[in-house]
XYZ file of C-alpha atoms in Angstrom:
679
model
C 0.000 0.000 0.000
C 2.802 2.404 0.861
C 4.675 1.623 -2.349
C 1.741 2.498 -4.610
C 0.108 5.173 -2.456
C -3.043 3.125 -1.798
C -5.151 3.824 1.291
C -6.708 0.404 1.927
C -6.211 -3.197 0.940
C -6.503 -6.859 1.863
C -4.878 -10.241 1.233
C -6.906 -13.375 0.444
C -5.832 -17.019 0.535
C -7.558 -19.857 -1.298
C -9.342 -22.363 0.932
C -7.974 -25.951 0.985
C -10.593 -27.028 -1.581
C -9.649 -24.036 -3.808
C -13.306 -22.968 -4.002
C -13.308 -19.917 -1.695
C -11.025 -16.905 -1.187
C -10.685 -16.093 2.531
C -9.485 -12.682 3.756
C -6.472 -13.076 6.074
C -4.996 -9.550 6.368
C -6.649 -6.147 5.921
C -5.665 -2.528 6.427
C -7.035 0.965 5.998
C -10.795 0.305 6.312
C -13.142 -0.840 9.112
C -13.992 -4.516 9.187
C -17.651 -3.586 8.823
C -16.865 -2.318 5.307
C -15.233 -5.560 4.213
C -17.207 -8.099 6.265
C -19.601 -9.070 3.429
C -16.568 -10.071 1.359
C -14.361 -11.827 3.907
C -15.243 -15.096 2.155
C -15.575 -14.834 -1.621
C -16.554 -17.934 -3.664
C -14.107 -18.386 -6.514
C -17.066 -18.491 -8.915
C -18.363 -15.082 -7.751
C -18.328 -11.993 -9.951
C -15.905 -10.107 -7.717
C -12.576 -8.436 -8.591
C -10.393 -10.760 -6.470
C -12.205 -13.864 -7.771
C -11.866 -12.694 -11.385
C -8.156 -11.985 -10.810
C -7.571 -15.559 -9.591
C -9.778 -17.293 -12.167
C -8.329 -15.355 -15.098
C -4.757 -15.035 -13.720
C -4.597 -11.312 -14.444
C -4.676 -7.883 -12.843
C -8.215 -6.464 -12.586
C -8.475 -2.645 -12.622
C -11.611 -0.667 -11.685
C -11.141 2.992 -12.544
C -14.260 4.612 -11.048
C -17.485 4.079 -9.145
C -19.319 4.066 -12.508
C -17.216 1.168 -13.752
C -17.703 -0.628 -10.424
C -21.485 -0.228 -10.794
C -21.358 -1.604 -14.334
C -19.081 -4.585 -13.692
C -19.684 -5.408 -10.028
C -23.113 -4.031 -9.011
C -23.194 -5.948 -5.712
C -20.195 -3.976 -4.443
C -21.444 -0.672 -5.845
C -24.808 -0.994 -4.075
C -23.105 -1.350 -0.688
C -20.176 1.052 -1.268
C -21.393 3.768 -3.695
C -18.361 6.041 -3.310
C -15.630 7.360 -5.633
C -12.534 5.141 -5.465
C -10.305 3.015 -7.695
C -9.418 -0.625 -7.106
C -6.835 -3.108 -8.368
C -6.946 -6.872 -7.717
C -3.928 -9.077 -8.428
C -3.482 -12.860 -8.118
C -0.782 -14.168 -5.784
C 0.927 -17.148 -7.401
C 4.237 -18.949 -7.663
C 4.937 -21.157 -10.658
C 1.754 -23.003 -11.569
C 0.236 -22.655 -8.086
C -2.114 -19.817 -7.153
C -2.319 -19.084 -3.432
C -4.783 -16.196 -3.387
C -5.140 -12.542 -4.314
C -4.570 -8.976 -3.133
C -6.694 -5.877 -3.623
C -5.779 -2.270 -2.926
C -7.835 0.918 -3.317
C -7.070 4.566 -4.054
C -9.168 7.713 -3.556
C -11.402 8.785 -6.431
C -8.909 11.532 -7.303
C -6.531 8.877 -8.662
C -6.104 8.995 -12.461
C -8.522 6.662 -14.315
C -5.612 4.462 -15.419
C -3.212 2.421 -13.325
C 0.138 4.136 -13.735
C 3.046 1.980 -15.029
C 5.139 2.371 -11.827
C 2.116 1.363 -9.728
C 1.441 -1.661 -11.924
C 5.087 -2.739 -11.756
C 5.190 -2.317 -7.960
C 1.935 -4.261 -7.488
C 2.996 -7.161 -9.696
C 6.451 -7.298 -8.099
C 5.015 -7.264 -4.573
C 2.528 -10.048 -5.371
C 5.295 -12.022 -7.040
C 7.426 -11.709 -3.887
C 4.473 -12.748 -1.753
C 3.766 -15.759 -3.993
C 7.421 -16.804 -3.888
C 7.543 -16.616 -0.082
C 4.288 -18.579 0.217
C 5.720 -21.192 -2.147
C 8.837 -21.453 0.000
C 6.672 -21.829 3.106
C 4.660 -24.650 1.524
C 7.883 -26.367 0.430
C 9.067 -26.163 4.051
C 5.913 -27.961 5.219
C 3.933 -24.912 6.393
C 0.153 -25.078 5.880
C -0.842 -21.895 4.013
C -4.516 -21.488 4.951
C -6.727 -18.884 6.598
C -6.904 -19.114 10.387
C -9.916 -17.271 11.776
C -10.935 -13.766 10.729
C -8.678 -11.251 8.981
C -5.785 -9.728 10.903
C -5.650 -5.934 11.005
C -2.312 -4.550 9.833
C -0.853 -2.373 12.554
C -1.380 1.376 11.985
C 1.384 3.920 12.285
C 1.758 5.277 15.833
C 3.045 8.738 16.729
C 6.235 8.592 18.788
C 6.011 9.893 22.358
C 8.463 12.746 21.935
C 8.540 16.179 23.460
C 7.227 17.604 20.178
C 4.264 15.246 20.318
C 3.424 16.296 23.876
C 3.638 19.946 22.899
C 1.286 19.253 19.984
C -1.260 17.757 22.388
C -1.038 20.850 24.663
C -1.462 23.075 21.615
C -4.603 21.241 20.504
C -6.047 21.470 24.012
C -5.930 25.268 23.763
C -8.032 25.295 20.568
C -11.664 26.449 21.047
C -12.907 24.081 18.306
C -13.521 20.399 18.924
C -10.843 18.100 17.514
C -10.839 14.319 17.746
C -9.213 11.399 15.982
C -10.962 8.213 14.843
C -9.191 4.988 13.971
C -10.088 3.026 10.837
C -12.934 1.333 12.712
C -14.459 4.739 13.551
C -13.567 4.587 17.268
C -12.423 7.711 19.097
C -8.740 7.384 19.997
C -8.128 11.016 20.967
C -10.331 14.026 21.727
C -9.625 17.514 23.005
C -11.477 18.976 26.017
C -13.330 21.327 23.656
C -14.772 18.276 21.902
C -16.433 17.157 25.120
C -17.801 20.669 25.776
C -19.306 20.966 22.290
C -20.791 17.455 22.321
C -22.063 17.763 25.874
C -20.391 14.599 27.201
C -17.154 13.905 29.076
C -14.263 12.953 26.802
C -13.861 9.735 28.804
C -17.281 8.570 27.546
C -16.153 8.980 23.949
C -12.850 7.130 24.106
C -12.902 3.768 22.361
C -16.456 4.247 21.077
C -17.888 5.251 17.717
C -19.381 8.741 17.726
C -22.737 7.570 16.355
C -23.083 4.904 19.047
C -21.897 7.195 21.891
C -24.242 10.048 20.928
C -27.908 9.120 20.235
C -28.495 12.258 18.185
C -25.694 11.163 15.805
C -27.156 7.665 15.382
C -28.400 8.171 11.850
C -27.266 6.387 8.637
C -26.867 9.764 6.914
C -24.028 10.786 9.221
C -22.351 7.388 9.188
C -22.518 7.521 5.395
C -20.375 10.681 5.464
C -17.738 8.800 7.453
C -17.790 5.867 5.031
C -17.571 8.243 2.067
C -14.542 9.961 3.619
C -12.750 6.662 4.288
C -13.316 5.194 0.838
C -12.871 8.314 -1.282
C -10.168 9.846 0.974
C -11.858 13.201 0.461
C -12.981 15.657 3.141
C -16.692 15.352 3.887
C -18.938 17.381 6.162
C -22.398 17.543 7.655
C -24.404 19.681 10.068
C -26.431 18.138 12.871
C -28.749 19.385 15.616
C -27.513 18.686 19.132
C -30.639 18.705 21.305
C -32.323 20.869 22.172
C -31.331 23.616 19.732
C -27.579 23.820 19.094
C -26.370 23.132 15.550
C -22.872 21.686 15.127
C -20.766 21.390 11.981
C -18.572 18.293 11.495
C -15.726 18.170 8.962
C -14.058 14.793 8.429
C -10.471 14.770 7.127
C -9.509 11.176 6.208
C -6.106 9.532 6.061
C -4.730 6.035 5.727
C -4.708 5.441 9.510
C -8.065 7.028 10.355
C -10.065 10.267 10.309
C -9.504 13.646 11.945
C -12.786 15.317 12.922
C -13.135 19.107 13.256
C -16.252 20.193 15.187
C -17.506 23.783 15.325
C -20.721 25.586 16.079
C -22.708 26.024 12.868
C -23.300 29.616 11.838
C -26.756 28.836 10.484
C -29.193 26.051 11.209
C -29.428 23.425 8.503
C -32.586 21.307 8.333
C -31.846 17.739 9.338
C -33.338 14.783 11.163
C -35.165 15.719 14.328
C -33.984 14.140 17.588
C -37.069 11.932 17.685
C -36.504 10.825 14.092
C -32.845 10.154 14.804
C -33.802 8.047 17.799
C -35.875 5.839 15.519
C -32.837 5.015 13.368
C -31.606 1.999 15.279
C -30.281 0.341 12.122
C -26.840 1.562 11.134
C -25.644 1.979 7.569
C -23.449 -1.099 8.045
C -26.565 -3.114 8.908
C -28.306 -1.803 5.817
C -25.281 -2.787 3.754
C -25.500 -6.328 5.154
C -29.121 -6.584 4.063
C -28.366 -5.173 0.612
C -25.399 -7.494 0.171
C -27.402 -10.587 1.112
C -30.370 -9.517 -1.032
C -28.094 -9.117 -4.047
C -26.420 -12.465 -3.437
C -29.697 -14.336 -2.934
C -31.048 -13.174 -6.292
C -28.451 -15.467 -7.917
C -29.263 -18.469 -5.706
C -31.184 -21.142 -7.583
C -31.547 -24.279 -5.477
C -31.664 -24.895 -1.721
C -27.947 -25.712 -1.628
C -27.213 -22.363 -3.311
C -29.192 -20.503 -0.639
C -27.321 -22.273 2.168
C -23.959 -21.530 0.537
C -24.896 -17.864 0.081
C -25.994 -17.429 3.698
C -22.808 -19.176 4.882
C -20.548 -17.058 2.674
C -22.255 -13.691 3.211
C -23.902 -13.735 6.646
C -21.647 -15.915 8.818
C -18.454 -13.838 8.355
C -20.405 -10.574 8.487
C -22.073 -11.318 11.821
C -19.223 -13.358 13.263
C -21.170 -16.604 13.677
C -19.334 -19.915 13.608
C -22.062 -22.364 12.597
C -25.235 -22.449 10.529
C -28.102 -24.909 10.268
C -31.079 -24.578 7.921
C -34.221 -26.471 8.965
C -37.563 -26.876 7.179
C -41.011 -28.222 8.008
C -42.189 -31.282 6.090
C -45.160 -33.426 7.105
C -45.187 -31.962 10.625
C -41.547 -32.854 11.158
C -38.246 -31.010 11.046
C -36.044 -31.648 8.039
C -32.383 -30.642 7.975
C -31.708 -28.928 4.657
C -28.022 -28.283 5.309
C -25.403 -27.046 7.753
C -22.045 -25.290 7.769
C -19.436 -24.938 10.488
C -20.251 -28.054 12.524
C -17.318 -30.455 12.443
C -19.587 -33.429 13.141
C -22.645 -33.405 10.813
C -24.465 -35.752 13.221
C -24.798 -32.873 15.673
C -27.331 -31.314 13.294
C -28.622 -34.431 11.542
C -30.107 -35.759 14.794
C -32.763 -33.052 14.472
C -33.943 -34.589 11.193
C -37.389 -36.135 11.583
C -38.105 -34.477 14.946
C -41.850 -33.729 15.396
C -42.708 -30.038 15.257
C -44.352 -30.450 18.680
C -40.998 -31.351 20.281
C -39.769 -29.002 23.012
C -36.555 -28.040 21.240
C -35.682 -24.528 20.026
C -35.601 -25.316 16.306
C -39.119 -26.784 16.343
C -40.638 -24.251 18.746
C -39.348 -21.254 16.789
C -40.830 -22.760 13.620
C -44.192 -23.209 15.345
C -44.390 -19.769 16.959
C -42.761 -17.713 14.189
C -41.000 -15.580 16.831
C -37.188 -15.193 16.722
C -35.205 -16.131 19.823
C -31.715 -15.062 20.894
C -29.752 -16.864 23.595
C -26.561 -15.170 24.704
C -25.350 -18.040 26.892
C -25.903 -21.707 27.628
C -27.559 -20.817 30.949
C -30.010 -18.520 29.168
C -30.966 -21.299 26.744
C -31.541 -23.796 29.554
C -33.753 -21.355 31.466
C -36.201 -21.539 28.564
C -35.622 -25.146 27.493
C -34.806 -27.894 30.012
C -31.316 -29.352 29.600
C -32.611 -32.550 28.015
C -34.380 -30.518 25.303
C -31.748 -27.861 24.661
C -29.917 -30.139 22.175
C -26.318 -28.986 22.870
C -24.317 -28.525 19.692
C -21.006 -27.231 21.038
C -21.920 -23.553 20.626
C -22.100 -20.909 23.377
C -24.705 -18.497 21.914
C -27.495 -18.905 19.393
C -29.855 -16.945 17.168
C -32.965 -18.888 16.077
C -34.619 -17.085 13.177
C -38.044 -18.167 11.882
C -38.182 -18.247 8.095
C -41.602 -16.873 7.144
C -42.679 -16.627 3.508
C -46.148 -15.741 2.206
C -47.261 -15.416 5.820
C -46.378 -19.031 6.656
C -43.395 -20.342 8.680
C -41.433 -22.586 6.313
C -38.271 -23.192 8.305
C -35.741 -22.108 10.905
C -32.281 -20.640 10.418
C -29.944 -21.371 13.335
C -26.799 -19.278 13.790
C -24.347 -20.570 16.388
C -21.484 -18.720 18.068
C -18.527 -20.573 19.562
C -18.162 -17.930 22.305
C -20.802 -16.044 24.247
C -22.227 -13.325 22.037
C -24.352 -10.286 22.842
C -27.300 -9.450 20.575
C -27.982 -5.696 20.875
C -31.370 -4.440 19.598
C -29.841 -3.258 16.329
C -28.347 -6.674 15.568
C -31.584 -8.446 16.478
C -33.461 -6.208 14.055
C -30.932 -6.913 11.308
C -31.046 -10.670 11.908
C -34.844 -10.658 11.813
C -34.790 -8.751 8.510
C -32.222 -11.138 7.081
C -34.431 -14.055 8.123
C -37.208 -12.652 5.913
C -34.873 -12.437 2.908
C -33.602 -15.967 3.469
C -37.167 -17.273 3.791
C -38.231 -15.835 0.442
C -35.119 -17.202 -1.264
C -35.603 -20.591 0.382
C -39.230 -20.799 -0.723
C -38.207 -20.029 -4.327
C -35.339 -22.518 -4.106
C -37.502 -25.363 -2.810
C -40.056 -24.705 -5.555
C -37.235 -24.710 -8.112
C -35.826 -27.970 -6.727
C -39.280 -29.581 -6.867
C -39.762 -28.491 -10.495
C -36.255 -29.625 -11.300
C -36.912 -33.106 -9.897
C -40.221 -33.262 -11.789
C -38.541 -32.235 -15.035
C -35.739 -34.749 -14.570
C -38.260 -37.495 -13.851
C -40.318 -36.609 -16.923
C -37.266 -36.494 -19.176
C -35.938 -39.781 -17.771
C -39.318 -41.426 -18.415
C -39.467 -40.200 -22.018
C -35.900 -41.094 -23.059
C -34.540 -44.641 -23.031
C -32.736 -45.513 -19.790
C -30.148 -47.421 -21.772
C -29.597 -48.600 -25.304
C -30.264 -52.271 -26.038
C -27.317 -54.568 -26.706
C -27.528 -55.613 -30.358
C -25.135 -58.180 -31.771
C -22.902 -56.688 -34.459
C -23.565 -53.066 -33.436
C -21.949 -50.674 -30.953
C -24.020 -47.651 -29.903
C -23.675 -44.598 -27.641
C -26.058 -41.712 -26.942
C -26.062 -38.377 -25.146
C -28.690 -35.756 -24.292
C -28.165 -32.190 -23.067
C -31.089 -29.825 -22.308
C -31.008 -26.295 -23.638
C -33.375 -24.721 -21.079
C -31.289 -23.490 -18.147
C -32.266 -25.188 -14.916
C -35.086 -27.356 -16.293
C -33.218 -30.299 -17.860
C -36.150 -30.892 -20.191
C -36.740 -30.462 -23.905
C -38.100 -31.933 -27.113
C -35.032 -33.712 -28.537
C -35.110 -37.516 -28.502
C -33.322 -40.628 -29.738
C -34.018 -44.353 -29.655
C -32.570 -47.691 -30.753
C -35.004 -50.567 -31.321
C -34.161 -54.250 -31.757
C -36.259 -55.687 -34.624
C -36.733 -59.274 -35.702
C -33.794 -61.195 -37.199
C -30.498 -59.325 -37.660
C -31.973 -55.856 -37.994
C -32.544 -52.804 -35.821
C -34.069 -49.342 -36.102
C -32.513 -46.081 -34.955
C -34.267 -42.741 -34.722
C -33.363 -39.219 -33.687
C -35.666 -36.208 -33.656
C -36.330 -32.699 -32.445
C -39.791 -31.492 -31.411
C -40.174 -27.719 -31.528
C -39.902 -26.095 -28.076
C -37.999 -26.487 -24.812
C -40.711 -27.114 -22.257
C -42.965 -29.797 -20.796
C -45.360 -29.546 -23.767
C -42.538 -30.289 -26.201
C -41.319 -33.129 -24.004
C -44.792 -34.662 -23.810
C -45.226 -34.537 -27.589
C -41.723 -35.936 -27.988
C -42.777 -38.955 -25.912
C -45.780 -39.516 -28.186
C -43.661 -39.263 -31.338
C -41.029 -41.668 -29.975
C -43.728 -44.164 -28.962
C -45.372 -43.909 -32.393
C -42.075 -44.553 -34.210
C -41.515 -47.639 -32.042
C -45.026 -48.913 -32.753
C -44.810 -48.373 -36.531
C -41.385 -50.056 -36.555
C -42.711 -53.060 -34.631
C -45.446 -53.747 -37.197
C -42.880 -53.885 -39.986
C -43.289 -50.520 -41.717
C -40.344 -49.324 -43.797
C -38.500 -46.041 -43.058
C -40.618 -43.966 -45.507
C -43.853 -45.416 -44.138
C -42.764 -44.826 -40.517
C -42.115 -41.156 -41.305
C -45.415 -40.753 -43.177
C -47.446 -42.453 -40.416
C -45.785 -40.336 -37.690
C -46.429 -37.215 -39.756
C -50.169 -37.990 -39.988
C -50.308 -38.721 -36.255
C -48.733 -35.339 -35.459
C -51.269 -33.563 -37.668
C -54.169 -35.493 -36.089
C -52.982 -34.522 -32.593
C -53.332 -30.856 -33.624
C -50.455 -29.971 -31.292
C -49.375 -26.930 -33.351
C -45.786 -28.060 -32.926
C -43.495 -29.345 -35.667
C -40.758 -31.946 -35.466
C -37.709 -32.976 -37.457
C -36.666 -36.600 -37.564
C -34.224 -39.071 -39.113
C -35.078 -42.785 -39.157
C -32.772 -45.687 -40.061
C -33.489 -49.338 -40.679
C -30.192 -51.174 -40.068
C -29.555 -54.415 -41.936
C -26.538 -55.680 -40.012
C -25.639 -58.809 -42.067
C -25.285 -56.775 -45.294
C -23.785 -53.727 -43.499
C -26.204 -51.092 -44.776
C -28.932 -48.754 -43.593
C -32.138 -47.487 -45.193
C -32.536 -43.841 -44.177
C -35.534 -41.477 -44.327
C -35.358 -37.828 -43.255
C -38.026 -35.312 -42.259
C -36.316 -31.914 -42.285
C -33.507 -33.179 -40.046
C -29.767 -32.308 -40.301
C -27.708 -34.604 -42.544
C -25.990 -37.492 -40.683
C -22.191 -37.638 -40.596
C -20.307 -40.797 -41.556
C -16.727 -41.467 -40.520
C -15.180 -44.141 -42.738
C -12.803 -46.741 -41.256
C -9.845 -44.778 -42.684
C -10.885 -41.684 -40.641
C -12.398 -39.576 -43.454
C -15.644 -37.836 -42.453
C -18.399 -36.749 -44.826
C -21.946 -35.442 -44.519
C -24.488 -37.776 -46.160
C -26.384 -35.665 -48.686
C -29.657 -37.603 -48.431
C -32.940 -36.443 -49.978
C -35.696 -35.858 -47.440
C -39.240 -34.710 -46.915
C -40.747 -31.772 -44.988
C -40.918 -31.456 -41.221
C -43.414 -33.694 -39.462
C -46.732 -31.966 -38.893
C -46.686 -29.761 -42.020
C -48.255 -31.646 -44.948
C -50.822 -34.410 -44.520
C -49.739 -36.284 -47.688
C -45.985 -35.661 -47.439
C -43.682 -38.275 -48.964
C -40.330 -39.232 -47.415
C -37.801 -40.754 -49.829
C -35.571 -43.596 -48.626
C -31.832 -43.909 -49.357
C -29.574 -46.924 -48.831
C -26.257 -46.103 -47.114
C -23.455 -48.740 -46.949
C -21.857 -49.075 -43.495
C -18.430 -50.684 -43.476
C -17.333 -52.410 -40.231
C -15.520 -49.876 -38.043
C -17.251 -46.849 -39.579
C -19.118 -44.435 -37.276
C -22.515 -42.996 -38.165
C -23.352 -39.823 -36.193
C -26.998 -38.767 -35.842
C -27.522 -35.472 -34.004
C -29.934 -32.607 -33.495
C -29.222 -29.045 -34.600
C -28.276 -27.937 -31.091
C -24.889 -29.586 -31.692
C -24.053 -27.427 -34.719
C -25.939 -24.189 -33.969
C -23.827 -21.492 -32.342
C -24.671 -17.765 -32.016
C -23.088 -15.795 -34.854
C -21.951 -18.927 -36.693
C -23.264 -20.273 -39.994
C -24.760 -23.796 -39.866
C -22.294 -25.005 -42.493
C -19.434 -23.790 -40.312
C -20.921 -25.582 -37.315
C -21.284 -28.782 -39.366
C -17.682 -28.538 -40.582
C -16.479 -27.988 -37.002
C -18.429 -31.052 -35.806
C -17.011 -33.143 -38.666
C -13.502 -32.057 -37.660
C -14.067 -33.135 -34.059
C -15.514 -36.460 -35.212
C -12.443 -37.071 -37.383
C -10.088 -36.260 -34.496
C -11.932 -38.227 -31.803
C -10.473 -41.566 -30.801
C -11.156 -44.452 -28.437
C -14.418 -46.204 -27.678
C -17.748 -44.921 -28.953
C -18.438 -43.556 -25.454
C -15.179 -41.569 -25.608
C -16.127 -40.212 -29.028
C -19.566 -39.197 -27.757
C -17.961 -37.328 -24.832
C -15.557 -35.556 -27.185
C -18.414 -34.385 -29.434
C -20.568 -33.184 -26.511
C -17.845 -31.429 -24.489
C -18.059 -28.284 -26.605
C -21.869 -28.202 -26.389
C -21.732 -28.589 -22.598
C -19.315 -25.652 -22.284
C -21.168 -23.292 -24.644
C -24.140 -21.123 -23.716
C -26.694 -23.233 -25.524
C -30.035 -21.977 -26.735
C -31.291 -25.382 -27.887
C -31.427 -28.969 -26.693
C -28.834 -31.380 -28.009
C -29.148 -35.109 -28.694
C -26.499 -37.398 -30.174
C -26.672 -41.038 -31.298
C -23.532 -42.820 -32.545
C -23.649 -46.192 -34.321
C -20.662 -48.374 -35.287
C -21.053 -51.746 -37.090
C -18.697 -54.348 -35.657
C -16.655 -56.867 -37.690
């Protein structure tokens, strides 16, 4: 920080599983500013996470750029400042990351000397961490972040004279550390504020003085610390004296200059200020959690978000999430308990049981226990269900007016819950409840969709002598795992088989249901001995009779294994690819008919395709070759290239062809069926 002129910063280390960045050292800002980001999932859209994932320096030049790229941070800290995040690595191993911040007056670009100093410092840090690991030292976070020691003024004669000089000043002068606590105040400060100086020492001004307990005034302090610019405000000291505060920030804290205001400035009345029990930090906690929960999809996501955002912010050591199902408690998840059985023993407990988790769920009233003795005064020892913690917050999760669960926060040491914190925790419980209700509904729909898709697609392909087969399916609808693409392989009489692949228009349950009907119809028409052209024509008439207003493409093959050939009929489906035994790949230019469901009397021509032993026939849906901004012919050529390069078993080839589709942002379902005649 000194080398680049930054005013705040922090060091993160990767957790042992390399999934979370944990803050281990911080300097220049109060912990309340950084608490929501003491644990940052590596997958999060945050500067330090991006720096580690992408192995590069991340530069944020202004609050506008922060709002555009990282809105979660900008909502909580909407102040002018610049930020740089740099990975800390040695060789091929990344250990963590560093961020530093500058006041908003910094130029909008990172200056070359600053960049060089940052990269060199992180390189030195990475090298020393690498040496420590090589020496057998475990490089992991240990508890909360350590505060780097601030500079201290030497006790010299000049310093003592400076103190005497300040004491003679008629204006109030006091010094705040980076946490906002008063570390020095002149006698005039006490006279102007109407309290003895001894009552101010070690306390934050807005907690020591009720008429300063307003988020507006705390916001001025936060703005000064982050922007490193002088801020000011005027406030009414009851009953009628107006005071002017000017905050002069520095790297080690803030100097506050207090004078009598020349004119009264309208502001919050004393009664209104007294109603502001929630501090700006508390509001920031709520905003941070609300922003994080909007990205949570399933129940596990909600639990991870609460653990990553709330536990470090509020200093809790353990978390348990409980729900009500069939008049019993269900454990949805836990974090922080070394022995999962401590929490799992609650699973299946009747809601009528005299234990805190069940009673809070029944009453819908939050409970806070600051000690073991306090808990046992309310619940007899045999019902208190000890879990190794010393203090607890039991928060009812109420959504749509109904209690749906309980969030339990445990503290390893006795913890006080002041009114402000209780109010914040209760508000957070409401946010968690809404997210949990959405997540459980999503999980239920997800299970339903998976069950429907599993019922409509074959569980496995039949073993057919003389033929090797492999299939894959990938949904295109994010989170639903359901769509209209299908495939099938049917064993027919003698030495023959039928293969089909198709794509029903749409990516929802309606498309999936129609897909099941089409697949069943193809099987039925194949079983009665219809040829490929007849199967397509019969399925086409069925689709028109169903009046589903959905179309479908399809390719059907009748495989004659003894003579190594296939009769193929197409209904508007992409051309199959054939890889010859020598590795050459070509698209089969086969004539075809219109999509199923368009023309009642459509005709589907049939083409015979020879299949040499060892060749690979690839049937696929258009999701495998469609890419945004790419021509279909280019997508087909790219797929042919991957088919030519793939090696190994048919399962390995299928994985190689689907890997790209799995990684891309797909807009369509994808199905793949590979067939290889055996010698």
